[in-house]
Coordinates of C-alpha atoms and ligand atoms in Angstrom, one line a residue:
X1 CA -17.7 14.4 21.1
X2 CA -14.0 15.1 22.1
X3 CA -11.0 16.8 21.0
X4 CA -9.2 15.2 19.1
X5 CA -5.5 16.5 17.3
X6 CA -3.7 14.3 14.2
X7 CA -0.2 15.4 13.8
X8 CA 0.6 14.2 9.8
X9 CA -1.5 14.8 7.0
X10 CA -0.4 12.0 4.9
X11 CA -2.7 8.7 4.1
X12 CA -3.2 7.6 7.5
X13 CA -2.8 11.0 9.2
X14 CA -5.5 12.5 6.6
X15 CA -7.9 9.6 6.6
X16 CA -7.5 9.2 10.6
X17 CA -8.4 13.0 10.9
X18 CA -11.4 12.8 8.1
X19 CA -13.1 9.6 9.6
X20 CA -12.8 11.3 13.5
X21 CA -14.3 14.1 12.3
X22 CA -17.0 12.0 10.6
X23 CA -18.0 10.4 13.4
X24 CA -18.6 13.7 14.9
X25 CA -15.3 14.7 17.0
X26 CA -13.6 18.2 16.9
X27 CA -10.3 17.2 14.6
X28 CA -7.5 19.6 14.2
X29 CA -4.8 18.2 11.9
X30 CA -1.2 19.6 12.5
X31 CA 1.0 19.4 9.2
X32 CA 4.4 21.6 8.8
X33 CA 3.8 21.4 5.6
X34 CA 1.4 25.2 4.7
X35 CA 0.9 24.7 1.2
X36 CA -0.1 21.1 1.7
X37 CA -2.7 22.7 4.0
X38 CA -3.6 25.7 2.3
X39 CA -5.1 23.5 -0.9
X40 CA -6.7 21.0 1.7
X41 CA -8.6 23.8 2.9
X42 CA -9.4 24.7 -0.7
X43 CA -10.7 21.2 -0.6
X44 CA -7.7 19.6 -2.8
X45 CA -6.1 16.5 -1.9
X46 CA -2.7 15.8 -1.6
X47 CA -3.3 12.0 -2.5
X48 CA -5.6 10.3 -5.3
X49 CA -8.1 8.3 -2.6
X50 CA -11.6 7.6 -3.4
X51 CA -14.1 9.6 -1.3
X52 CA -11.2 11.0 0.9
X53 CA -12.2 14.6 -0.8
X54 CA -16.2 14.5 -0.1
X55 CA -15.6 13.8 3.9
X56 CA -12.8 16.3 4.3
X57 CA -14.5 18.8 2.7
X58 CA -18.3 18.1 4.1
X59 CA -16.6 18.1 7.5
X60 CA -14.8 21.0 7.4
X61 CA -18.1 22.7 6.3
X62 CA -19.6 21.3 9.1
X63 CA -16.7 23.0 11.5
X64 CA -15.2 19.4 12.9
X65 CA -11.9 19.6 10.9
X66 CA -9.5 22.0 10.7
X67 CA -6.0 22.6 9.5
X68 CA -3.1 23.9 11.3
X69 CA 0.7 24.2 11.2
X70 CA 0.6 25.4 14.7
X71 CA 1.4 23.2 17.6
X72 CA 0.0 26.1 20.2
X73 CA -3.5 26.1 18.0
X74 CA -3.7 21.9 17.9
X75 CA -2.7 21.5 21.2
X76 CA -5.3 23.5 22.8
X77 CA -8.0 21.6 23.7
X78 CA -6.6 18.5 22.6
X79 CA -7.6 15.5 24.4
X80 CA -6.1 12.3 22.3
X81 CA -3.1 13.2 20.1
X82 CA -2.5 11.2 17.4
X83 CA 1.0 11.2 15.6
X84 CA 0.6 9.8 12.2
X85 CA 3.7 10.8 10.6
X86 CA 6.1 9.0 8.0
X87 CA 8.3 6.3 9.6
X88 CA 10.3 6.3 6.2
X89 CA 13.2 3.7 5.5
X90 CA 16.5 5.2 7.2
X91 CA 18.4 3.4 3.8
X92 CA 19.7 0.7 6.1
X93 CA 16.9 -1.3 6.2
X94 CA 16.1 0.4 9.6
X95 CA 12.7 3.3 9.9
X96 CA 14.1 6.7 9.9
X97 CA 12.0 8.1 13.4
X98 CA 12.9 11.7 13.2
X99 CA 9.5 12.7 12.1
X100 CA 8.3 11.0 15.2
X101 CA 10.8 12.5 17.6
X102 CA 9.9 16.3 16.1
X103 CA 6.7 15.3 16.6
X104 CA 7.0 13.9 20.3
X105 CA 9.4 17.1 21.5
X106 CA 6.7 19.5 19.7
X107 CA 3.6 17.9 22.3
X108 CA 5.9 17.9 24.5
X109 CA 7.0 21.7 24.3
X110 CA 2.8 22.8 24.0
X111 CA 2.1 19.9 26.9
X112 CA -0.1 22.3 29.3
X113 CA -3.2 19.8 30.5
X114 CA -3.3 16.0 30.4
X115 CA -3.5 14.2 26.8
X116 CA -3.7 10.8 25.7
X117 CA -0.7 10.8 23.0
X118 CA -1.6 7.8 20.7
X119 CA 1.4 6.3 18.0
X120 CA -0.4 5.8 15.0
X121 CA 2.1 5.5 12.5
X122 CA 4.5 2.1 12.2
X123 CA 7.2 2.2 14.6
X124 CA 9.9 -0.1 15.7
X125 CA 8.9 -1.7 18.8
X126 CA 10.2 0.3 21.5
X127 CA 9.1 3.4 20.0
X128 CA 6.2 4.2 22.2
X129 CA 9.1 4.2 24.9
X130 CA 10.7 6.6 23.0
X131 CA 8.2 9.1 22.9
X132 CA 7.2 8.5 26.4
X133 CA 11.0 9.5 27.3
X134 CA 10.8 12.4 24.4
X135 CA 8.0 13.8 26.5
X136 CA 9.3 13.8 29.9
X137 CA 12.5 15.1 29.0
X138 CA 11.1 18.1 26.8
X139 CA 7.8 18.9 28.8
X140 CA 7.6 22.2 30.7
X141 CA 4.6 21.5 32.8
X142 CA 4.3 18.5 35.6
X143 CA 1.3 17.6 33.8
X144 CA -0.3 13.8 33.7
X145 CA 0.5 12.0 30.1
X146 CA 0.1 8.7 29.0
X147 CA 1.0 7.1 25.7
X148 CA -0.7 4.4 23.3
X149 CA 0.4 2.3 20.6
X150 CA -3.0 2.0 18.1
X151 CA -1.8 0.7 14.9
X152 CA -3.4 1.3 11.6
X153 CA -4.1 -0.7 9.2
X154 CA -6.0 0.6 6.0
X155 CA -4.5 0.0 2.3
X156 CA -3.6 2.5 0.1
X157 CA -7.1 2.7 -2.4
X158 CA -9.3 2.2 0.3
X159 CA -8.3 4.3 3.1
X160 CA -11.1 5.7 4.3
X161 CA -13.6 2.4 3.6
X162 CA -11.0 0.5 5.8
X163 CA -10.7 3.4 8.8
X164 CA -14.3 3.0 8.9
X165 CA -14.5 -0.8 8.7
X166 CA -11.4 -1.9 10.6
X167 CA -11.3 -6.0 11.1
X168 CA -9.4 -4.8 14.6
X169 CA -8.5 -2.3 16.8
X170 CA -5.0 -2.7 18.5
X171 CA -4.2 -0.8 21.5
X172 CA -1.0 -1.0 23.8
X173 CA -0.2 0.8 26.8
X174 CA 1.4 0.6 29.8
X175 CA -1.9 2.6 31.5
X176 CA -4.8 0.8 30.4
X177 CA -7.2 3.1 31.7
X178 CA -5.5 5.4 29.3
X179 CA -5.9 2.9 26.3
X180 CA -9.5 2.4 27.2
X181 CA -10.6 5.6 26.7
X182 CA -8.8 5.8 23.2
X183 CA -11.1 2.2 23.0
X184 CA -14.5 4.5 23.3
X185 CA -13.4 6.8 20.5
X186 CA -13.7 3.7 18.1
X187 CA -16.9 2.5 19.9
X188 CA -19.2 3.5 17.2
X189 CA -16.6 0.8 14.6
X190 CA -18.1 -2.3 16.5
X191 CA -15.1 -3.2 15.7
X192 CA -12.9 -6.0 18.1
X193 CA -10.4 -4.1 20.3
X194 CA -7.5 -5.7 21.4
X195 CA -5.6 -4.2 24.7
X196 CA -1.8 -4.6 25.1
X197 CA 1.0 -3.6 25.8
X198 CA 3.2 -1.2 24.3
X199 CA 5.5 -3.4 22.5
X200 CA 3.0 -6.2 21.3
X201 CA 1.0 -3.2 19.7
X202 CA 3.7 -2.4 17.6
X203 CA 4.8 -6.1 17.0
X204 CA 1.3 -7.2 15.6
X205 CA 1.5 -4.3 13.2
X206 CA 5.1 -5.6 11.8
X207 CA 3.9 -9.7 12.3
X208 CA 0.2 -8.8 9.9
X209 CA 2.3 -7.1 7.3
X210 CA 5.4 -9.4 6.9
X211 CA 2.3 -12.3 7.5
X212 CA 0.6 -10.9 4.2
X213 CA 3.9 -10.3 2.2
X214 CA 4.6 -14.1 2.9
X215 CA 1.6 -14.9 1.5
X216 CA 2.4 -13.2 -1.8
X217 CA 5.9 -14.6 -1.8
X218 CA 4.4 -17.9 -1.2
X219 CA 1.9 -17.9 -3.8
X220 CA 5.0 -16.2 -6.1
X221 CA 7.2 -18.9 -5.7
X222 CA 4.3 -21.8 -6.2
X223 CA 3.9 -19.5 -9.2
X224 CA 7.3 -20.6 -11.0
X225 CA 6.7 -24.1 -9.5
X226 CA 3.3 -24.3 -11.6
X227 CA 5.4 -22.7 -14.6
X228 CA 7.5 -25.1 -14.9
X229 CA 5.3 -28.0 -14.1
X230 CA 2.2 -26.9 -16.1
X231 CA -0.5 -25.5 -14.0
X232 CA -2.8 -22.9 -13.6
X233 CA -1.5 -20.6 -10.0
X234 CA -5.2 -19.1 -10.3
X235 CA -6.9 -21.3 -9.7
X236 CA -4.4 -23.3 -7.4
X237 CA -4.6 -20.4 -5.1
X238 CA -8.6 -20.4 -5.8
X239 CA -8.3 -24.3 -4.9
X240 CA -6.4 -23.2 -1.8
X241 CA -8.5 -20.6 -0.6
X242 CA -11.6 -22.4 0.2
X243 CA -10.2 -24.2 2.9
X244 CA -11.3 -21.6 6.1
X245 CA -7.5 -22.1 7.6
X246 CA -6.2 -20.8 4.3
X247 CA -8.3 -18.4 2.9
X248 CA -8.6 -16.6 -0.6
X249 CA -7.0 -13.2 0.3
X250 CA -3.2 -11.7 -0.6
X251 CA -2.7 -15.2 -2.9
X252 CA -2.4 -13.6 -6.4
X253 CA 0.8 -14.2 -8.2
X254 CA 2.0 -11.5 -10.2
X255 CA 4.4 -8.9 -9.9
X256 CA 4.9 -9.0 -6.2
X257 CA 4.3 -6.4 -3.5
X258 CA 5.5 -2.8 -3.7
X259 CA 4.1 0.2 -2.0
X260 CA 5.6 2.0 1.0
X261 CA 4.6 -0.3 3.8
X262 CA 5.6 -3.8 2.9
X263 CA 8.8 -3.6 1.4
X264 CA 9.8 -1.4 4.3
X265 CA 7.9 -3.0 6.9
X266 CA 9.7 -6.3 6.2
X267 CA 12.9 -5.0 5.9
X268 CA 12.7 -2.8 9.2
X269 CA 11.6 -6.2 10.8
X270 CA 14.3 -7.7 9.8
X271 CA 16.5 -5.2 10.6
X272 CA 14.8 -5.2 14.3
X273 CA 15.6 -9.0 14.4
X274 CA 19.2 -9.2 13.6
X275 CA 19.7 -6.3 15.8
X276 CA 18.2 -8.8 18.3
X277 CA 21.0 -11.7 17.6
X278 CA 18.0 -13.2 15.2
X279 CA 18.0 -14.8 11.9
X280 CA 15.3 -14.1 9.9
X281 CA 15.6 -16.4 7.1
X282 CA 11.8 -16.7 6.1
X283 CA 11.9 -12.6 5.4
X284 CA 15.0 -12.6 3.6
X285 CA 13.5 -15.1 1.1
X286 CA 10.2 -13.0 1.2
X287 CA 12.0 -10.2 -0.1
X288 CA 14.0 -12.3 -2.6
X289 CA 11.0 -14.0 -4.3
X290 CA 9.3 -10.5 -4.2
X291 CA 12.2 -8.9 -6.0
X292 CA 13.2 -11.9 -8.8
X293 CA 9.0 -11.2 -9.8
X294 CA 10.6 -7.7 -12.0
X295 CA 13.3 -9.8 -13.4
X296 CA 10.8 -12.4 -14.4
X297 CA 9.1 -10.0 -16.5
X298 CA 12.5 -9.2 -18.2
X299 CA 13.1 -13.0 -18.8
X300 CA 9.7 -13.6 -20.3
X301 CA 10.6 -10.6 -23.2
X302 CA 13.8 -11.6 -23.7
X303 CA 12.7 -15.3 -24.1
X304 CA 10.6 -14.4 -26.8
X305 CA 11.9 -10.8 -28.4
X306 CA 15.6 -11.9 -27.8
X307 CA 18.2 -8.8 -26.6
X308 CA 15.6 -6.1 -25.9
X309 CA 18.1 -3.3 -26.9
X310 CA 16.7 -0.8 -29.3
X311 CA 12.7 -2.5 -28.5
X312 CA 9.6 -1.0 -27.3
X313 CA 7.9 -2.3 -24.4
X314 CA 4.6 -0.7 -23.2
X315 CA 3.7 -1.1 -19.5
X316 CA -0.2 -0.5 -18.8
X317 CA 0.5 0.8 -15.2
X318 CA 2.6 2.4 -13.0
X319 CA 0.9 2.8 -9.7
X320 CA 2.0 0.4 -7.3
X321 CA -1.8 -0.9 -7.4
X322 CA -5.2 0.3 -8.4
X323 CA -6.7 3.1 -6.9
X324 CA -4.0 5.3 -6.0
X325 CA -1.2 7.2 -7.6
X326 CA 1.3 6.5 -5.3
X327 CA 4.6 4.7 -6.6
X328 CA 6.9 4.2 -3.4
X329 CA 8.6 0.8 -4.7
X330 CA 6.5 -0.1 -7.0
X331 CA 7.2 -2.8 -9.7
X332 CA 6.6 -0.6 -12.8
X333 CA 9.8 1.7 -11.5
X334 CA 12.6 -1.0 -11.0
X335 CA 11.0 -3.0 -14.2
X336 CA 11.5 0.4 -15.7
X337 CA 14.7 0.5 -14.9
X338 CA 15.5 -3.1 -15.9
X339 CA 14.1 -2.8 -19.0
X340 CA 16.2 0.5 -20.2
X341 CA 19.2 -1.5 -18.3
X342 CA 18.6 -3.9 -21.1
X343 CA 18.4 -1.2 -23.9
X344 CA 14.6 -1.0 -24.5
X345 CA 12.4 2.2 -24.8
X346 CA 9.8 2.9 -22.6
X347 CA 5.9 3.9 -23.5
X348 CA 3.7 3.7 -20.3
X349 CA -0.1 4.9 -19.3
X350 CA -1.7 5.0 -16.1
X351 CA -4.8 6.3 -15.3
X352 CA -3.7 8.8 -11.8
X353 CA 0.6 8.2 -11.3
X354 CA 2.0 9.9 -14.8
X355 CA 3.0 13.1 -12.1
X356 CA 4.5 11.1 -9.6
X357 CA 6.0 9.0 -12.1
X358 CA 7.9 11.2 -14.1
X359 CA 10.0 12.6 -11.4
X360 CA 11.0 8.7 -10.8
X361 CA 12.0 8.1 -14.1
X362 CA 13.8 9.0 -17.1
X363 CA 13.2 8.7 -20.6
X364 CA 9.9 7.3 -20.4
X365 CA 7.3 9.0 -22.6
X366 CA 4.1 8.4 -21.1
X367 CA 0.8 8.8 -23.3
X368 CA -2.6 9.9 -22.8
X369 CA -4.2 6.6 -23.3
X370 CA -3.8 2.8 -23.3
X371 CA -3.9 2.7 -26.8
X372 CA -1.4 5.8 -27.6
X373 CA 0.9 3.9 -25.0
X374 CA 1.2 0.9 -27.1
X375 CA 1.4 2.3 -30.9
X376 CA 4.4 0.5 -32.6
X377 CA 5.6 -1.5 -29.2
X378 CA 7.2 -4.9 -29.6
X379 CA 5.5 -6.2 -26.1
X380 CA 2.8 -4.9 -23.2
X381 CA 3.2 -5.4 -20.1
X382 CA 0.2 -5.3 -18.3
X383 CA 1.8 -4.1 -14.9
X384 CA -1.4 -2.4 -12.3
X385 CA -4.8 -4.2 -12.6
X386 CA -6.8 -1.0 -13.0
X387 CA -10.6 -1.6 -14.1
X388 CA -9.9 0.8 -17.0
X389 CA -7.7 -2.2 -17.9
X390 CA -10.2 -4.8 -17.6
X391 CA -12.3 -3.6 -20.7
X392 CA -10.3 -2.4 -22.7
X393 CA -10.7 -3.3 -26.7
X394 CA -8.3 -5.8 -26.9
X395 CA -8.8 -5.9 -30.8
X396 CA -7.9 -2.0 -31.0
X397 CA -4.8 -2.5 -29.1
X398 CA -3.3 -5.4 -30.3
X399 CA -4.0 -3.6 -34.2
X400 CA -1.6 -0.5 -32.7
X401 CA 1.3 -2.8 -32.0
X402 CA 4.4 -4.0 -33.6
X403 CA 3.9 -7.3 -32.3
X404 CA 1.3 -8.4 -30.1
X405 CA 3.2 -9.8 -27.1
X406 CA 1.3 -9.1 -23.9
X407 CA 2.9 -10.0 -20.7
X408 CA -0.1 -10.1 -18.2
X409 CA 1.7 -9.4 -15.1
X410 CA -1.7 -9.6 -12.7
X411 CA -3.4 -12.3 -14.4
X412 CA -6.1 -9.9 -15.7
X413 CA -7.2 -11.5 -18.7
X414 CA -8.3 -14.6 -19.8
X415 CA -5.6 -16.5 -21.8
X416 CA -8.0 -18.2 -24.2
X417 CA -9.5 -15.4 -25.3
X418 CA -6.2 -13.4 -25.5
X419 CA -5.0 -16.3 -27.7
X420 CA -8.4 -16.3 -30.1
X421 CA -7.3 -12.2 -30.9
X422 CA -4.1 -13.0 -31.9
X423 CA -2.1 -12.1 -29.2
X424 CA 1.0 -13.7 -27.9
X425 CA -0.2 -14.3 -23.9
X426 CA 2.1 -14.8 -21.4
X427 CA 0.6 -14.9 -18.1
X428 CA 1.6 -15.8 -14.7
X429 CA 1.6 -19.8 -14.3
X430 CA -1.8 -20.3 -16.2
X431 CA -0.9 -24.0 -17.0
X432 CA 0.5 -23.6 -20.3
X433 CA 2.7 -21.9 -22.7
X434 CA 1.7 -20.2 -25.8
X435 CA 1.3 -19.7 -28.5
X436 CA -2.1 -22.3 -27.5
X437 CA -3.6 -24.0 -24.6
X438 CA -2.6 -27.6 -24.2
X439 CA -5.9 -29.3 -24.8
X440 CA -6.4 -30.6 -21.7
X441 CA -6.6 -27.3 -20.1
X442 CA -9.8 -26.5 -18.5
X443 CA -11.4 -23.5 -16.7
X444 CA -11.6 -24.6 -13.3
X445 CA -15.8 -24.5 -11.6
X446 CA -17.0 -23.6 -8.9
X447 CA -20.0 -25.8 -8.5
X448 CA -22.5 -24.7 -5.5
X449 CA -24.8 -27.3 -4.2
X450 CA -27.8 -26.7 -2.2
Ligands
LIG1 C1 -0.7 -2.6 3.3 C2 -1.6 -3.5 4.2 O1 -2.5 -4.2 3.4 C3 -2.4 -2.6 5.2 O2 -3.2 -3.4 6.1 C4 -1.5 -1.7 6.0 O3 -2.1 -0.8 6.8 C5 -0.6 -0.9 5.0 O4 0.1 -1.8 4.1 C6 0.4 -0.1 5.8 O5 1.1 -0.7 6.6 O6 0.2 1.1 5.8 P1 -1.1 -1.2 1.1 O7 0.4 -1.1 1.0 O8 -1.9 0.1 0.9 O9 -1.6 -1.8 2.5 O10 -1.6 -2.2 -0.1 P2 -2.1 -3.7 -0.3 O11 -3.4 -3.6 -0.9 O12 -2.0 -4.5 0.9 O13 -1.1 -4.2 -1.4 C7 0.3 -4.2 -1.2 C8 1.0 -4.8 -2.4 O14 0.8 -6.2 -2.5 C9 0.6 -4.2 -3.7 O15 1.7 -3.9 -4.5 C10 -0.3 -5.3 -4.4 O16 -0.2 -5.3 -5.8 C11 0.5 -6.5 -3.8 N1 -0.4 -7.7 -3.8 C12 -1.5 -7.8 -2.9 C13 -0.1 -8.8 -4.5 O17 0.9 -8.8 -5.3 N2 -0.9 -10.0 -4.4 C14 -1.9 -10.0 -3.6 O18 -2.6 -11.1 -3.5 C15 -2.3 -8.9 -2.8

């Protein structure tokens, strides 16, 4: 058991605290934020995240988690500090570290014994120089310090699954005494640790992120390339991903990435690289192809509605994937905004981000219901792949619309059944247009042999 103190309660801040505490450590969790605490320790959440609630509240029970706004009360008995605060985008492309520097001075100021301070959150490389220097200008004891850079790397939707099941650990330091004994705390993971330094720490963070928003660009752009040449992106990508060098995962086409860590990972990478005297022409067109992927949506409708002024378009989702209601760049908002560029009204459902959503957007009535969202719409656009979405009666729906022109934006459904109920499909590069299969076009099989 040790002492451990999180400073952030956010997703990884939270979820870093809840799964230390799980795995029987003392966790105090250090948020400026009192009312964000107060309902945590009435057991509510400040984000949707399946079984986030169960383990923060069955450990608190159990006295291994607490909840602070005081540095003197987290700092303690600390023995690892974590900071796992927001690194958001400084609007230039850049991360905005202030959060990280308050939170460096602040150990700093309560520094009275040794700690292990650990940078969990994504920082430009250099940063766990930064708060080395942060501390040894503003600490008011000669005590022993040592900092490590440790990554994280859960998604959004299954944070706490993915803290507890990491594929790696990634530890930098310039002691590496210091970053083995941050290396026992994850013992009970058997998860592969990686020790290194400081700055390669924070660079493999930046290079896994920008590696899996290629991939999406990648598979975007061989997207239009199967548009216009006629084949199905599913199951090229399906194809694709049995080869073991390739592999099946982050290869669906669709409405490209959002979320708050890709878009602003990449960009902060390439910010970090020009600063450098580099020229990151892969990320640039990475975040090109990501962002034509809204317009496409717009193109599709107009091809087929003509000018969308004065038309409905439903979107079935807003969050910026299933599983969460967070909707930090994602696709729904800017295709919103395209869409009532180009004179249409907006109807929208989804199942957990109406809240957040409405403080994005104006103008948008959202409903209560799938069904209620689409009554008397021109077009669907079928936006976040929630399951709620995958069983929906299709019949029902397409009987509530104006016209039945669904734009499936994730590939959810099956075109030829779509096509049997009447619906006008368009999906991403699924080998043909409508309004019917071309009649050579065949489901591709899987066929195992013994
Ligand atoms: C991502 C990374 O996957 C995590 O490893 C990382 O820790 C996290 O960023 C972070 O840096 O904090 P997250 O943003 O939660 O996690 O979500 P992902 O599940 O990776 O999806 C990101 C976006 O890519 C979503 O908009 C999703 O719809 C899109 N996506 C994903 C695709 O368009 N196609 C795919 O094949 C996969």
């Amino acid at each position: 058991m040790k002492n451990i103190t999180v400073i952030g309660t956010g997703y990884v801040g939270l979820t870093t605290g809840a799964s230390f505490a799980d795995m029987g450590n003392q966790v105090v969790c250090i948020d400026i934020d009192e009312a964000k605490l107060e309902r945590l320790r009435d057991g509510i959440m400040p984000i949707h995240e399946p079984g986030l609630q169960e383990v923060v509240v069955r450990n608190m029970n159990a006295g291994r988690l607490r909840f602070t706004t005081s540095y003197a009360e987290g700092m303690r008995d600390a023995q690892f500090v974590f900071i796992a605060v927001g690194t958001p985008s400084d609007g230039h492309g850049g991360a905005d570290l202030s959060q990280v520097r308050a939170a460096a001075k602040s150990v700093a100021e309560h520094l009275d014994h040794p700690v292990i301070v650990i940078n969990k959150s994504t920082v430009p490389i250099g940063t766990g120089d930064l708060v080395t220097a942060i501390i040894n200008e503003h600490k008011r004891t000669d005590v022993p310090f040592s900092v490590v850079s440790n990554p994280e790397f859960l998604r959004e939707g299954s944070a706490l699954a993915d803290c507890m099941n990491p594929d790696r650990v990634v530890l930098g330091a310039i002691n590496r005494d210091a970053a083995e004994e941050v290396a026992r705390l994850y013992l009970a993971l058997n998860a592969p640790v990686i020790i290194t330094d400081l700055r390669t720490a924070e660079m493999i963070k930046y290079a896994s992120n920008a590696f899996l928003s290629t991939r999406i660009s990648f598979i975007n752009e061989i997207a239009g390339i199967c548009e216009a040449l006629g084949a199905d992106v599913k199951q090229v990508a399906k194809g694709m991903g049995f080869d073991s060098r390739i592999g099946g995962a982050y290869l669906d086409a669709g409405l490209g990435f959002g979320g708050s860590c890709f878009p602003k990972d990449v960009k902060a990478l390439m910010a970090m690289a020009a600063e450098a005297g580099q020229h990151p022409q892969l990320l640039q067109a990475v975040m090109e192809i990501n962002s034509y992927r809204r317009r496409w949506v717009v193109e599709r409708l107009t091809e087929r509605l003509g000018p969308l002024e004065g038309r409905c378009v439903a979107l079935l989702g807003i969050a910026f994937k299933p599983e969460t209601d967070d909707i930090r760049e994602a696709p729904s908002i800017e295709l919103i905004h395209l869409l009532q560029a180009a004179g249409a009204t907006i109807r929208a459902y989804d199942p957990a981000a109406v809240e957040n959503a409405a403080t994005a957007t104006r103008n948008v009535r959202f409903a209560d219901s799938p069904y209620e969202a689409v009554k008397g719409a021109d077009a669907v656009v079928l936006v976040t792949e929630w399951n709620e979405f995958r069983n929906l009666d299709l019949a029902r729906l397409k009987a509530m619309m104006n016209r039945p022109l669904l734009v499936d934006g994730r590939n959810l459904y099956d075109p030829k059944k779509l096509l049997e109920l009447g619906f006008e499909y368009v999906g991403v590069a699924r080998g043909f247009s409508s309004p019917s299969p071309s009649p050579e076009h065949v489901e591709t099989e899987i066929i195992l042999q013994d």
